Coordinates of C-alpha atoms and ligand atoms in Angstrom, one line a residue:
M10 CA 89.9 114.1 114.9
F11 CA 90.4 111.0 114.9
N12 CA 92.3 107.4 117.2
K13 CA 95.9 107.5 116.4
Q14 CA 96.3 103.8 117.4
S15 CA 93.8 102.8 115.1
N16 CA 93.7 105.8 112.5
H17 CA 90.5 105.8 112.0
W18 CA 89.3 109.6 110.9
L19 CA 85.5 110.8 112.9
N20 CA 82.7 113.3 111.1
F21 CA 82.1 116.5 111.8
I22 CA 78.7 116.9 112.7
G23 CA 76.8 119.5 114.1
G24 CA 80.2 120.8 115.9
E25 CA 80.5 117.5 117.2
W26 CA 82.8 114.5 116.2
V27 CA 80.9 111.9 115.2
D28 CA 81.9 107.8 114.3
G29 CA 79.7 106.0 111.9
K30 CA 78.0 102.6 111.6
T31 CA 80.5 101.5 108.5
S32 CA 83.6 103.4 107.5
I33 CA 85.1 104.1 104.5
E34 CA 89.0 103.2 103.4
V35 CA 91.6 105.9 102.8
S36 CA 95.0 104.2 100.4
D37 CA 98.2 105.7 99.8
P38 CA 98.0 105.6 96.0
S39 CA 101.9 105.8 95.9
S40 CA 101.9 102.1 97.2
D41 CA 98.0 101.2 96.7
S42 CA 97.9 100.4 100.4
V43 CA 95.3 101.1 103.1
F44 CA 96.8 103.1 105.7
A45 CA 93.3 104.8 107.6
T46 CA 89.4 104.8 107.6
I47 CA 87.0 107.3 107.9
A48 CA 83.1 107.4 109.7
S49 CA 81.4 106.9 106.3
A50 CA 78.2 109.2 106.9
D51 CA 74.6 107.8 107.0
L52 CA 71.0 109.5 105.9
G53 CA 70.6 109.6 110.1
D54 CA 73.9 112.2 109.7
V55 CA 72.2 113.7 106.9
E56 CA 69.8 115.1 108.5
C57 CA 71.3 115.6 112.1
A58 CA 73.8 117.9 110.0
I59 CA 71.1 119.9 108.0
A60 CA 68.9 120.4 112.1
A61 CA 72.1 121.3 113.2
A62 CA 72.8 124.0 110.4
R63 CA 69.1 125.3 110.4
Q64 CA 69.2 125.5 114.0
C65 CA 71.7 127.9 113.6
V66 CA 69.9 130.0 110.6
R67 CA 67.0 130.3 112.6
E68 CA 68.7 131.4 115.8
G69 CA 71.3 133.4 113.9
R70 CA 74.2 132.1 115.4
L71 CA 76.6 134.0 113.0
T72 CA 74.4 136.4 111.8
R73 CA 73.3 138.4 115.1
Q74 CA 77.1 139.5 115.7
R75 CA 78.6 142.6 114.3
P76 CA 80.0 141.4 110.9
S77 CA 83.2 143.2 112.2
Q78 CA 83.1 140.1 114.9
R79 CA 82.9 137.8 112.0
A80 CA 85.6 138.9 110.6
E81 CA 87.3 137.9 113.4
L82 CA 86.2 134.8 113.5
L83 CA 87.3 134.2 109.7
Y84 CA 90.9 135.7 110.3
R85 CA 91.4 133.5 113.4
I86 CA 90.2 130.2 111.9
G87 CA 92.6 131.7 109.0
S88 CA 95.5 131.7 112.0
E89 CA 94.2 127.8 113.3
I90 CA 94.7 126.6 109.4
R91 CA 98.4 127.7 109.6
K92 CA 99.1 126.5 112.8
L93 CA 97.9 122.9 111.2
A94 CA 99.7 123.2 107.7
D95 CA 102.6 121.0 108.8
E96 CA 100.3 117.7 109.5
G97 CA 97.7 118.6 107.0
A98 CA 100.7 118.5 104.2
L99 CA 102.0 115.4 105.6
L100 CA 98.4 113.3 105.2
A101 CA 97.1 115.6 102.2
S102 CA 99.9 113.9 100.1
R103 CA 99.4 110.9 101.8
E104 CA 95.7 110.3 101.4
N105 CA 96.3 111.6 97.9
G106 CA 99.6 110.8 96.5
K107 CA 100.5 115.0 96.0
S108 CA 104.1 116.3 96.4
L109 CA 104.4 117.8 100.3
N110 CA 105.1 121.4 98.6
D111 CA 101.7 121.1 97.1
A112 CA 100.1 119.6 100.2
L113 CA 101.5 122.4 102.1
G114 CA 100.0 125.3 99.5
E115 CA 97.1 123.7 99.5
F116 CA 96.7 124.7 103.5
T117 CA 98.0 127.6 103.2
E118 CA 95.9 129.2 100.4
S119 CA 93.4 127.9 102.4
A120 CA 94.4 130.0 105.8
S121 CA 94.9 133.2 102.9
Y122 CA 90.7 132.6 101.6
F123 CA 89.6 132.8 105.4
E124 CA 91.7 136.1 105.7
Y125 CA 90.6 137.3 102.0
Y126 CA 87.1 137.1 102.9
A127 CA 87.4 138.3 106.4
G128 CA 88.7 141.3 105.3
M129 CA 84.9 141.3 103.3
A130 CA 82.9 140.3 106.0
D131 CA 81.8 143.8 107.3
K132 CA 81.6 145.4 104.1
I133 CA 78.5 143.5 102.0
E134 CA 76.4 146.5 102.1
G135 CA 73.1 147.4 100.4
K136 CA 71.8 150.1 98.1
S137 CA 69.8 153.5 98.7
I138 CA 67.2 153.2 95.6
P139 CA 65.7 156.6 94.9
L140 CA 61.9 156.9 94.7
G141 CA 61.2 161.0 94.7
E142 CA 60.4 161.7 98.5
D143 CA 57.5 159.8 99.2
Y144 CA 59.5 156.9 99.9
V145 CA 62.9 155.3 100.9
D146 CA 64.1 152.1 99.2
F147 CA 67.1 150.4 100.6
T148 CA 68.5 146.8 99.4
T149 CA 69.9 144.2 102.1
Y150 CA 72.0 141.2 101.4
E151 CA 70.4 138.4 103.8
P152 CA 73.1 134.8 103.5
Q153 CA 71.0 132.3 101.1
G154 CA 70.7 129.9 105.0
I155 CA 72.0 126.3 103.8
S156 CA 74.9 125.7 102.0
V157 CA 75.8 122.3 100.6
Q158 CA 79.0 122.7 99.4
I159 CA 80.3 119.4 97.4
V160 CA 83.9 118.7 96.9
P161 CA 86.7 116.3 95.0
W162 CA 89.4 114.7 95.9
N163 CA 92.4 117.0 93.8
F164 CA 92.6 120.4 95.8
P165 CA 90.0 118.8 98.6
V166 CA 91.4 121.1 100.9
S167 CA 91.8 124.7 99.2
I168 CA 88.5 124.1 97.4
C169 CA 86.8 122.9 100.0
A170 CA 88.4 126.7 101.9
R171 CA 87.1 128.5 98.9
S172 CA 83.7 127.8 99.2
L173 CA 83.6 127.7 102.9
A174 CA 84.9 131.1 103.9
P175 CA 83.0 133.6 101.6
A176 CA 80.0 131.7 102.7
L177 CA 81.0 131.5 106.6
A178 CA 81.7 135.8 105.8
A179 CA 77.7 136.3 104.5
G180 CA 76.5 134.3 107.5
N181 CA 75.7 130.9 105.9
A182 CA 75.4 127.6 108.1
V183 CA 77.4 125.2 105.5
I184 CA 76.9 121.2 104.9
V185 CA 79.9 119.9 103.8
K186 CA 80.6 116.5 101.6
S187 CA 84.4 115.6 100.9
P188 CA 85.4 113.2 98.6
E189 CA 85.6 109.6 99.1
V190 CA 89.0 109.0 97.9
S191 CA 91.0 112.0 99.4
P192 CA 88.5 112.9 102.8
L193 CA 91.2 112.9 105.8
A194 CA 93.2 116.4 105.3
I195 CA 89.8 118.1 104.6
T196 CA 88.9 117.1 108.4
L197 CA 91.7 119.7 109.7
L198 CA 89.7 122.9 108.4
A199 CA 86.8 121.8 110.7
T200 CA 88.9 121.6 113.7
A201 CA 90.7 124.9 112.6
C202 CA 87.0 126.2 112.6
E203 CA 86.1 124.6 116.1
R204 CA 89.6 125.9 118.0
A205 CA 89.0 129.4 116.6
G206 CA 85.7 129.2 118.0
L207 CA 82.7 128.8 115.0
P208 CA 79.7 128.4 116.8
K209 CA 78.9 124.7 116.9
G210 CA 76.4 123.7 114.4
V211 CA 77.1 126.7 111.9
L212 CA 79.9 123.7 109.8
S213 CA 79.3 120.1 109.1
I214 CA 81.7 117.8 106.9
L215 CA 80.7 114.7 105.6
A216 CA 82.6 111.9 104.5
G217 CA 80.2 109.2 102.4
P218 CA 79.3 108.1 99.2
G219 CA 78.4 110.5 96.7
R220 CA 75.2 108.6 95.5
E221 CA 73.7 108.3 98.6
I222 CA 75.1 111.5 101.4
G223 CA 75.9 113.8 98.4
A224 CA 72.6 112.9 96.9
A225 CA 70.4 113.6 99.8
L226 CA 72.0 116.7 100.4
V227 CA 71.4 118.4 97.4
A228 CA 68.3 116.7 96.8
H229 CA 66.7 117.9 100.9
K230 CA 64.2 120.5 101.6
E231 CA 65.9 122.6 103.6
T232 CA 69.1 123.3 101.5
N233 CA 69.4 126.6 99.8
Q234 CA 72.3 126.8 98.0
I235 CA 74.9 124.3 96.1
V236 CA 78.0 124.8 95.1
F237 CA 79.4 122.0 93.3
T238 CA 83.1 121.4 92.5
G239 CA 83.7 118.0 89.9
S240 CA 82.6 116.1 86.8
V241 CA 80.3 116.8 84.1
P242 CA 77.9 113.6 84.8
T243 CA 77.6 114.8 88.9
G244 CA 77.3 118.1 88.2
R245 CA 74.0 117.2 86.1
S246 CA 72.5 114.9 88.1
I247 CA 72.6 117.8 90.7
M248 CA 71.3 120.4 88.5
R249 CA 68.4 118.0 88.4
A250 CA 68.0 118.0 92.1
A251 CA 68.3 121.3 92.7
A252 CA 65.3 122.1 90.0
E253 CA 63.2 120.0 91.9
N254 CA 63.4 122.9 94.8
A255 CA 64.5 125.7 92.7
V256 CA 68.0 125.6 94.7
P257 CA 70.3 128.5 93.5
C258 CA 73.4 126.8 92.6
V259 CA 77.3 127.4 91.6
M260 CA 78.6 124.5 89.0
E261 CA 82.6 124.1 89.1
L262 CA 82.5 121.3 86.7
G263 CA 86.0 120.0 83.9
G264 CA 87.6 121.2 81.2
K265 CA 90.1 121.0 78.6
S266 CA 91.9 124.0 77.9
A267 CA 94.0 125.3 75.7
A268 CA 97.7 127.4 75.7
V269 CA 97.8 129.3 72.2
A270 CA 101.4 130.0 70.9
F271 CA 102.4 132.6 69.1
S272 CA 105.0 132.4 66.4
D273 CA 106.5 135.8 68.4
A274 CA 106.3 133.8 72.1
D275 CA 108.6 134.1 74.4
L276 CA 109.2 129.9 74.4
D277 CA 111.3 130.3 77.9
E278 CA 107.5 131.4 78.8
V279 CA 105.6 128.3 76.7
I280 CA 107.4 125.7 78.4
S281 CA 107.9 126.7 82.0
S282 CA 104.3 126.9 81.6
V283 CA 103.3 123.9 80.2
K284 CA 105.5 122.6 83.3
N285 CA 103.3 124.3 85.3
G286 CA 100.1 123.9 83.2
I287 CA 100.2 120.6 82.4
F288 CA 102.3 118.8 84.8
F289 CA 101.4 120.6 88.4
N290 CA 99.6 118.1 90.4
S291 CA 100.3 115.5 88.2
G292 CA 97.7 117.5 85.6
Q293 CA 95.0 116.4 88.2
V294 CA 93.6 120.4 87.6
C295 CA 90.5 121.2 86.6
S296 CA 92.5 124.7 84.9
A297 CA 95.0 122.0 83.6
M298 CA 96.9 123.0 80.1
S299 CA 95.5 120.2 78.3
R300 CA 95.9 121.1 75.2
L301 CA 98.8 123.3 73.0
L302 CA 97.8 125.0 70.1
V303 CA 101.2 125.9 68.2
Q304 CA 101.5 128.1 65.8
R305 CA 103.3 126.2 62.6
E306 CA 106.2 128.3 62.3
I307 CA 107.5 127.5 65.7
Y308 CA 106.1 124.2 65.7
D309 CA 109.1 121.5 65.8
D310 CA 110.6 123.5 67.8
V311 CA 107.9 123.5 70.5
V312 CA 106.9 120.0 70.4
G313 CA 110.8 118.7 70.5
R314 CA 111.4 120.8 73.8
V315 CA 107.7 119.5 75.4
A316 CA 108.9 116.1 75.1
E317 CA 112.9 116.9 76.2
L318 CA 110.9 118.7 79.3
A319 CA 108.8 115.7 79.8
R320 CA 111.8 113.3 79.2
G321 CA 113.6 115.2 82.0
L322 CA 110.4 115.1 84.9
S323 CA 111.2 113.1 88.3
I324 CA 108.9 111.7 89.3
G325 CA 108.3 109.6 92.9
G326 CA 106.3 109.4 96.1
G327 CA 104.8 113.1 96.7
K328 CA 106.8 112.9 99.7
D329 CA 110.4 113.3 98.0
N330 CA 108.2 116.5 96.1
P331 CA 109.4 115.1 93.0
D332 CA 107.4 116.2 89.8
I333 CA 105.2 114.2 88.7
T334 CA 103.7 112.1 91.9
P335 CA 100.8 109.5 91.6
L336 CA 97.7 110.2 90.2
V337 CA 94.6 109.9 93.5
S338 CA 93.7 105.7 92.5
M339 CA 94.5 103.4 90.4
Q340 CA 91.3 103.4 88.8
Q341 CA 92.1 106.9 87.6
R342 CA 95.4 105.6 86.5
D343 CA 93.8 103.5 84.3
G344 CA 91.5 105.4 82.8
V345 CA 94.8 107.8 82.1
L346 CA 95.9 105.0 80.2
E347 CA 92.3 104.3 78.2
L348 CA 92.7 107.6 77.2
C349 CA 96.4 107.7 76.2
R350 CA 95.9 103.9 74.2
Q351 CA 92.4 105.7 72.0
A352 CA 94.6 108.6 70.9
E353 CA 96.8 106.3 69.5
E354 CA 94.6 104.1 68.4
D355 CA 93.1 108.1 67.2
G356 CA 96.0 108.3 65.3
A357 CA 97.7 111.2 67.7
R358 CA 101.7 110.8 67.5
L359 CA 103.5 110.1 70.9
I360 CA 106.6 111.8 71.6
F361 CA 106.5 110.8 75.0
G362 CA 104.9 108.7 77.7
G363 CA 102.2 107.3 77.7
R364 CA 102.2 104.3 79.8
A365 CA 102.0 103.6 83.6
V366 CA 105.9 103.9 85.4
E367 CA 107.9 100.5 85.4
G368 CA 108.7 99.4 88.6
L369 CA 106.7 101.7 90.9
P370 CA 104.4 100.0 92.2
G371 CA 101.2 102.8 93.0
A372 CA 99.4 104.8 90.5
F373 CA 101.9 106.4 88.6
V374 CA 101.5 107.5 85.0
Q375 CA 105.1 109.1 82.6
P376 CA 104.6 112.7 81.9
T377 CA 102.9 112.3 78.4
V378 CA 103.4 114.1 75.3
Y379 CA 101.1 113.4 72.1
A380 CA 101.5 115.9 68.7
D381 CA 99.4 116.1 65.4
V382 CA 96.4 115.7 67.6
T383 CA 92.9 116.5 66.0
P384 CA 89.9 117.9 66.3
D385 CA 88.1 114.3 66.0
M386 CA 90.3 112.6 68.1
R387 CA 88.8 111.9 71.8
L388 CA 92.1 113.9 73.3
F389 CA 91.1 116.5 71.0
G390 CA 87.9 117.5 73.3
E391 CA 88.0 114.6 76.7
E392 CA 89.2 116.2 79.6
V393 CA 91.9 113.2 80.7
F394 CA 92.9 114.5 84.9
G395 CA 96.4 113.1 83.8
P396 CA 100.2 114.5 83.5
V397 CA 98.7 114.7 79.4
I398 CA 99.2 117.1 76.9
A399 CA 98.1 117.2 73.8
I400 CA 99.7 119.4 70.6
T401 CA 98.0 120.9 67.4
P402 CA 99.4 122.3 64.8
F403 CA 98.0 125.8 63.9
D404 CA 98.4 128.7 60.8
S405 CA 96.1 131.3 61.5
E406 CA 95.1 134.0 64.4
E407 CA 91.6 132.9 63.1
E408 CA 92.2 129.2 63.2
A409 CA 93.3 129.4 66.8
Y410 CA 90.7 130.5 68.4
E411 CA 88.8 128.4 66.6
L412 CA 90.5 125.2 67.5
A413 CA 90.7 126.9 70.9
N414 CA 86.8 127.1 71.1
G415 CA 86.3 123.7 69.4
T416 CA 85.7 121.7 72.9
D417 CA 82.0 121.5 75.1
Y418 CA 84.1 123.4 77.8
G419 CA 85.1 126.8 78.6
L420 CA 87.2 126.9 81.4
V421 CA 90.7 129.0 81.2
A422 CA 92.5 129.9 77.6
G423 CA 96.1 131.1 77.6
V424 CA 97.8 133.3 74.5
F425 CA 101.1 133.8 74.6
T426 CA 102.7 136.0 72.1
Q427 CA 104.8 139.6 72.3
D428 CA 101.8 141.3 70.6
I429 CA 99.5 143.3 73.1
S430 CA 97.2 143.8 70.7
R431 CA 96.7 140.3 69.7
A432 CA 96.8 139.3 73.4
L433 CA 94.0 141.8 73.1
R434 CA 92.1 140.3 70.3
A435 CA 93.0 136.7 71.9
S436 CA 91.2 137.6 75.1
Q437 CA 87.8 138.9 73.3
S438 CA 87.6 135.9 71.0
L439 CA 88.8 133.1 73.4
D440 CA 85.7 131.0 75.0
A441 CA 86.4 131.0 78.6
G442 CA 86.2 132.4 82.1
Q443 CA 90.0 133.2 82.2
V444 CA 92.2 134.3 80.1
F445 CA 96.2 133.8 80.9
V446 CA 98.9 136.4 78.7
N447 CA 102.2 134.5 79.0
E448 CA 102.2 132.4 82.0
W449 CA 99.8 129.8 83.0
F450 CA 97.8 130.2 86.2
A451 CA 98.0 133.7 86.0
G452 CA 95.6 134.9 88.2
G453 CA 95.0 134.3 92.3
I454 CA 92.6 133.8 95.5
E455 CA 91.3 137.8 94.0
T456 CA 90.5 136.6 90.5
P457 CA 87.3 135.2 90.2
F458 CA 87.7 131.7 88.3
G459 CA 84.8 129.5 86.8
G460 CA 82.8 128.3 83.4
N461 CA 81.4 128.8 79.8
G462 CA 79.6 125.9 78.0
L463 CA 79.8 122.4 80.4
S464 CA 82.6 124.3 82.4
G465 CA 79.7 125.3 84.9
Y466 CA 78.5 128.6 86.1
G467 CA 78.6 131.0 88.7
R468 CA 82.0 132.3 90.0
E469 CA 84.3 131.4 93.0
K470 CA 87.2 133.4 94.1
G471 CA 87.6 137.5 94.2
Q472 CA 85.2 139.9 95.7
E473 CA 82.5 138.8 93.0
A474 CA 82.0 134.9 94.9
L475 CA 81.0 136.8 97.8
Y476 CA 77.7 137.5 96.3
N477 CA 77.2 133.9 95.5
Y478 CA 76.8 133.1 99.1
V479 CA 73.8 135.7 99.3
R480 CA 70.3 136.7 98.6
T481 CA 69.0 140.4 98.0
K482 CA 66.3 141.7 99.5
N483 CA 64.7 144.8 98.4
V484 CA 63.0 147.3 101.1
A485 CA 60.7 150.1 100.3
I486 CA 58.7 152.1 102.9
R487 CA 56.3 154.5 101.9
I488 CA 56.2 157.9 103.8
T489 CA 52.9 159.1 105.5
R490 CA 52.7 162.7 106.0
Ligands
NAD514 P1 83.1 113.8 91.2 O1 81.7 114.6 90.0 O2 83.0 112.1 90.5 O3 82.9 113.9 92.8 C1 82.2 115.3 93.1 C2 82.0 115.1 94.1 O4 80.2 114.9 94.1 C3 82.2 113.9 95.1 O5 82.8 114.5 96.6 C4 81.6 112.8 95.1 O6 81.6 112.0 96.4 C5 80.3 113.8 94.8 N1 78.8 113.0 94.5 C6 79.2 112.5 93.4 N2 77.5 111.8 93.1 C7 77.3 112.6 93.2 C8 75.5 113.0 93.8 N3 74.9 112.5 92.6 N4 75.0 113.9 94.8 C9 75.8 115.0 94.9 N5 77.0 114.5 94.8 C10 77.8 113.4 94.3 O7 84.3 113.9 90.7 P2 85.8 114.3 90.5 O8 85.9 112.9 89.7 O9 85.9 113.8 93.2 O10 86.5 115.3 90.7 C11 87.1 115.5 89.5 C12 86.0 116.6 88.7 O11 86.3 117.5 88.7 C13 86.9 116.7 86.9 O12 85.8 116.7 86.1 C14 87.4 117.9 87.2 O13 87.2 118.7 86.2 C15 86.5 118.8 88.4 N6 87.0 120.1 89.0 C16 86.8 120.9 89.0 C17 87.0 122.2 89.4 C18 86.6 123.4 89.0 O14 86.8 124.9 89.9 N7 85.9 123.8 87.5 C19 87.8 121.9 90.2 C20 88.4 120.7 90.3 C21 88.2 119.6 90.0

C-alpha cells in the first residue's frame, strides 16, 4: 500500500497498513538515485505485530477451519499474486536492479509456492502407533505458532513466499522482516493475502533495520519459530538469540558452490549452465556456480569458452532485460570489486572483467572470469555474491571432490559427465544439500533445498519443508475395561 504522489510505502501490521515515525529510502541501483520511501517499523510496531499474531494463534483463526478451506485460501492468494505480477515486476526490477523478466519470474514462482502448498494444507496427517489392545496412540501435527521470517534482498518476493506459503498451509501466524535495500515489492504479497481474505493479524510484513527490528523479533519471548535466509554472520547472531528461548530455526545461509566438469562432459551443457549458474541475477544467488572445477584435458578449452561467453553478455538496466544488470547497491558493488582486487593480488589469472562498467553510473560490475584459482586464495572459499566465477583445474576424480568439498559451505554442487556411474559417485561424494547433474539449478519448488556446514540447516521447498512449520504431538490413551 502506498501514497502515489510521494511514492511512500507503508508497513502491513496486524492486518492494517501503518506508517512509521521514520522512513527508509529506496534506491534504483542502475542510477544510484532514491525513488521511493517506506515506513521504518519501530519496537512498538514489533509489539503490535506480535500481539496480533498471538491473538490469531489463541483464537485459532487459521486452524479452526477445515484444512481444505485453508487450501482454498492459499489457492486464492496464489491467484491474487498472479494478478499483481506485472505491477510487482516493475517495482522489484527497479528497487533491486534485476531484469524485468527475472522480477516477473519471482512473482510467478511465488504464486506457484502458494498453489503447491495449497495442495498440501489438507494432507498434514498424523500416525496411529500400535501399543497393544489396552491403548490407542496417535500423533497430530500442530502449527508452531508465531513464525518469524527474516528475508534477504536478492529474491525478496520469492524467498518470502517460499516460507510464508508452507507456514500458512500449516496454520501459523507469520511476521516477515523485509530487507532494507529491497523492501517494496514484497509488500505486494500482503496485498495479495488481504485480497484473498487471509484473516486479519495472521500476517505482518515489517520494513526496518535488521539489527533493531529483526533482532527484536527473533529475540521476542513469544516467537515460536525463526526462518532466516541471509548471511552467515547474521545467521550466527540469530542462532544465539534463538538459543535463549530454545526456539527452533531454519537457517538458509550462503554458499561457495562448485561445478565439476569431467573431460567427457558435453561442453555446450557446461557453458549454458555457467551462463545461468553464475550470471543469472548478476551472481547474487546463494546457490550460484561460483566455482568451476575442470579436468585438465579440457581446461584451456573451457576457460576460453567461458571467457567468450562473458565477453558476449549484454549489460544494462533491468527494464531492458540484459544478461547482466546492476548489483543491488553501490556498497555491494564495492565489496565485489574488492574481492576481485584481492584475487589478483593472490595470483588468480584474470581472464575477463574484474572491474566496474565504465560509462554506466550505477552499481555495475563486468561479468568476471578468473582462472588458476587455488584453495589458498580468498576467491576460492569466500562468497562473492556477484558475477564472478573462479576456475580451477583438477586431474583425478578424487581430487575433484576434495576441491569441491574444500570450503566451509555445502549448499549445492554440480557434476558434468556422460558417465552415469561417475555422476552417481559424485552425488555420493559431494558434500552439499543438493547435487545437480548436467544442468545447474535443475530441480524446482518441489525439491528440498538447503545446506550443510556454514550454508545452514533445515530444508525449504518441497513436501519436506512443510514439516518445519509443525510440531508433533503424541496422544497416548489407556482404554479402561
Ligand atoms: P544479511 O544477513 O545482511 O541480511 C538478511 C536479513 O537479515 C535482512 O532482512 C536484514 O535486515 C536482517 N538482519 C540483519 N541483522 C539482523 C539481526 N541481528 N537480527 C535479525 N535480522 C537481522 O544478508 P543479505 O545481505 O540480505 O543477503 C545476502 C546473503 O544471503 C548471502 O550470504 C546469501 O548467500 C544469503 N542467501 C541465502 C539463501 C539460501 O536460501 N541459502 C538465499 C538467498 C540469500
